[in-house]
Amino acid sequence: MRDLYQEQLTGLADALADMCGQAALAMEHATRALLDADLQLAEQVIADDVRIDDLRVAAEEKAFGLLALQAPVATDLRVVISAIHGAGDIERMGDLALHVAQAARRRHPQSVLPDEVVPYFTEMGKIATALARKAGDVIRSRDVETAATLEADDDAMDDLHRHLFSVLMGPNWSHGVGPAVDITLLGRFYERYADHAVTVSRRVVYVVTGRMPGPLTV
């Protein structure tokens, strides 16, 4: 029975890590759709969002089943509670990738992004995707030191987000209010996506140490 219980806990962690992989793929594809004005890829991201929603439901059902049938304590209880919260964070990451894809679809066949902001979103997309994949690795490994590195990645995202505003507010911006609003919202989507990935990693630190950290340091 104990072996089965541990297998169930491992399966719960694997389910969350798989969600991270799906969220990473969603943001990778949504970013490509945004950069290339690729309507077909944007539609794919939008259609596939239900998969992440379904994974959340399945993960929560596993977690609540463990609470009801196994009455976990100590570290095991932290695993289950963190999984319930983490599933919500990861689903939100998928929703934010969905919003990026919807922006690309809404402006098609025109590109949402003027040329001067394309490098920002190229890099933000890479960072966001890497954060989601790293969060999945942290869930599987429970590696606190790797969890801490997500903070530095998130700092890089925050820096890009701030610099993006310097372009929008600068004297050379010539694209008007509409595109500025679109870009402001898109930048926020990427920033929040990164924040949720960091929160997932913090929950892993809580599982291992029993303490929910503030900003993580290696």
Coordinates of C-alpha atoms in Angstrom, one line a residue, residues 19-203:
M19 CA 1.2 20.7 -17.6
C20 CA 4.3 22.8 -17.5
G21 CA 5.4 21.2 -20.8
Q22 CA 2.1 21.9 -22.4
A23 CA 2.2 25.6 -21.1
A24 CA 5.7 25.9 -22.5
L25 CA 4.6 24.6 -25.9
A26 CA 1.6 26.9 -25.9
M27 CA 3.7 30.0 -25.3
E28 CA 6.3 28.9 -27.8
H29 CA 3.7 28.5 -30.5
A30 CA 1.8 31.7 -29.5
T31 CA 5.0 33.7 -29.7
R32 CA 5.8 32.3 -33.1
A33 CA 2.2 33.1 -34.2
L34 CA 2.6 36.7 -32.9
L35 CA 6.0 37.3 -34.6
D36 CA 5.1 35.7 -37.9
A37 CA 1.4 36.8 -38.0
D38 CA 0.6 33.0 -38.4
L39 CA -3.1 32.6 -38.2
Q40 CA -3.1 28.8 -38.4
L41 CA -0.6 28.5 -35.5
A42 CA -2.6 31.0 -33.4
E43 CA -5.8 29.0 -34.0
Q44 CA -3.9 25.8 -32.9
V45 CA -2.9 27.4 -29.6
I46 CA -6.5 28.6 -29.0
A47 CA -7.9 25.2 -29.8
D48 CA -5.3 23.3 -27.7
D49 CA -5.9 25.4 -24.5
V50 CA -8.6 23.0 -23.4
R51 CA -5.9 20.3 -23.0
I52 CA -4.3 22.3 -20.2
D53 CA -7.7 22.9 -18.6
D54 CA -8.3 19.2 -18.7
L55 CA -4.9 18.4 -17.2
R56 CA -5.7 20.8 -14.3
V57 CA -8.9 19.0 -13.6
A58 CA -7.2 15.6 -13.7
A59 CA -4.4 16.8 -11.4
E60 CA -6.9 18.3 -8.9
E61 CA -8.9 15.1 -8.9
K62 CA -5.7 13.1 -8.1
A63 CA -4.8 15.5 -5.3
F64 CA -8.3 15.5 -3.7
G65 CA -8.4 11.8 -4.0
L66 CA -5.1 11.5 -2.0
L67 CA -6.5 13.9 0.6
A68 CA -9.6 11.9 1.0
L69 CA -8.2 8.4 0.9
Q70 CA -4.7 8.7 2.3
A71 CA -4.9 11.6 4.8
P72 CA -1.3 12.7 4.1
V73 CA 0.8 14.5 6.7
A74 CA 4.0 16.5 6.8
T75 CA 5.9 16.5 3.5
D76 CA 3.3 14.5 1.7
L77 CA 0.6 16.9 2.7
R78 CA 2.6 19.8 1.4
V79 CA 3.0 17.9 -1.9
V80 CA -0.7 17.5 -2.3
I81 CA -1.7 21.1 -1.2
S82 CA 1.1 22.6 -3.4
A83 CA -0.1 20.5 -6.4
I84 CA -3.6 21.9 -6.0
H85 CA -2.3 25.5 -6.0
G86 CA 0.3 24.8 -8.7
A87 CA -2.2 23.4 -11.1
G88 CA -4.0 26.7 -10.9
D89 CA -0.8 28.6 -11.6
I90 CA 0.1 26.5 -14.6
E91 CA -3.4 26.7 -16.0
R92 CA -3.1 30.4 -15.8
M93 CA 0.1 30.2 -17.8
G94 CA -1.8 28.4 -20.5
D95 CA -4.5 31.1 -20.4
L96 CA -1.8 33.8 -20.9
A97 CA -0.4 32.0 -23.9
L98 CA -3.9 31.8 -25.2
H99 CA -4.3 35.6 -24.8
V100 CA -1.1 36.1 -26.9
A101 CA -2.5 33.8 -29.6
Q102 CA -5.8 35.7 -29.6
A103 CA -4.0 39.0 -30.1
A104 CA -2.2 37.5 -33.1
R105 CA -5.6 36.2 -34.5
R106 CA -7.4 39.5 -33.8
R107 CA -4.9 41.6 -35.9
H108 CA -4.4 39.1 -38.7
P109 CA -3.3 39.6 -41.5
Q110 CA -1.5 42.6 -40.1
S111 CA 1.3 42.0 -37.6
V112 CA 0.6 43.2 -34.0
L113 CA 4.2 44.2 -33.5
P114 CA 6.1 47.1 -35.1
D115 CA 9.6 46.2 -36.1
E116 CA 11.2 48.0 -33.2
V117 CA 9.6 45.8 -30.5
V118 CA 10.0 42.5 -32.3
P119 CA 13.4 41.7 -30.6
Y120 CA 11.8 42.3 -27.2
F121 CA 9.0 39.8 -27.8
T122 CA 11.4 37.3 -29.4
E123 CA 13.5 37.3 -26.2
M124 CA 10.5 37.4 -23.9
G125 CA 9.0 34.3 -25.7
K126 CA 12.3 32.4 -25.2
I127 CA 12.5 33.3 -21.5
A128 CA 8.9 32.4 -20.9
T129 CA 9.2 29.0 -22.6
A130 CA 12.4 28.2 -20.8
L131 CA 10.8 29.2 -17.4
A132 CA 7.9 26.8 -17.9
R133 CA 10.2 23.9 -18.9
K134 CA 12.5 24.6 -16.0
A135 CA 9.5 24.7 -13.6
G136 CA 8.5 21.3 -14.9
D137 CA 12.0 20.0 -14.2
V138 CA 12.0 21.4 -10.7
I139 CA 8.7 19.7 -10.0
R140 CA 10.1 16.4 -10.9
S141 CA 13.5 16.8 -9.2
R142 CA 12.6 18.9 -6.2
D143 CA 15.9 20.7 -6.7
V144 CA 15.8 23.8 -4.6
E145 CA 18.9 25.3 -6.2
T146 CA 17.5 25.0 -9.7
A147 CA 14.2 26.5 -8.3
A148 CA 16.2 29.5 -7.2
T149 CA 17.6 30.1 -10.7
L150 CA 14.0 30.9 -12.0
E151 CA 14.3 34.1 -10.0
A152 CA 17.1 35.3 -12.2
D153 CA 15.2 34.3 -15.4
D154 CA 12.2 36.3 -14.1
D155 CA 14.4 39.3 -13.5
A156 CA 15.5 39.2 -17.1
M157 CA 11.8 39.2 -18.1
D158 CA 11.1 42.1 -15.9
D159 CA 14.0 44.0 -17.4
L160 CA 12.7 43.5 -20.9
H161 CA 9.2 44.5 -19.8
R162 CA 10.6 47.8 -18.4
H163 CA 12.7 48.5 -21.5
L164 CA 9.6 47.9 -23.6
F165 CA 7.9 50.8 -21.9
S166 CA 10.9 53.0 -22.7
V167 CA 10.2 52.3 -26.4
L168 CA 6.5 53.0 -26.1
M169 CA 7.0 56.2 -24.2
G170 CA 9.9 57.4 -26.2
P171 CA 10.0 60.3 -28.6
N172 CA 10.4 58.0 -31.6
W173 CA 7.2 56.1 -31.2
S174 CA 5.1 56.8 -34.3
H175 CA 2.5 54.0 -34.3
G176 CA -0.2 55.6 -32.3
V177 CA -2.3 54.6 -29.3
G178 CA -3.9 51.4 -30.5
P179 CA -0.6 49.5 -31.1
A180 CA 0.8 50.9 -27.9
V181 CA -2.2 49.4 -26.0
D182 CA -1.8 46.0 -27.7
I183 CA 1.9 45.9 -26.9
T184 CA 1.4 47.0 -23.3
L185 CA -1.1 44.2 -22.8
L186 CA 1.1 41.6 -24.5
G187 CA 4.1 42.6 -22.4
R188 CA 2.0 42.1 -19.3
F189 CA 0.9 38.7 -20.5
Y190 CA 4.6 37.6 -20.7
E191 CA 5.5 39.2 -17.4
R192 CA 2.6 37.4 -15.6
Y193 CA 3.4 34.1 -17.3
A194 CA 6.9 34.3 -15.8
D195 CA 5.6 35.2 -12.4
H196 CA 3.4 32.1 -12.3
A197 CA 6.3 29.9 -13.3
V198 CA 8.3 31.3 -10.4
T199 CA 5.4 30.8 -8.0
V200 CA 5.3 27.1 -9.1
S201 CA 9.0 26.8 -8.3
R202 CA 8.5 28.5 -4.9
R203 CA 5.8 25.9 -4.1

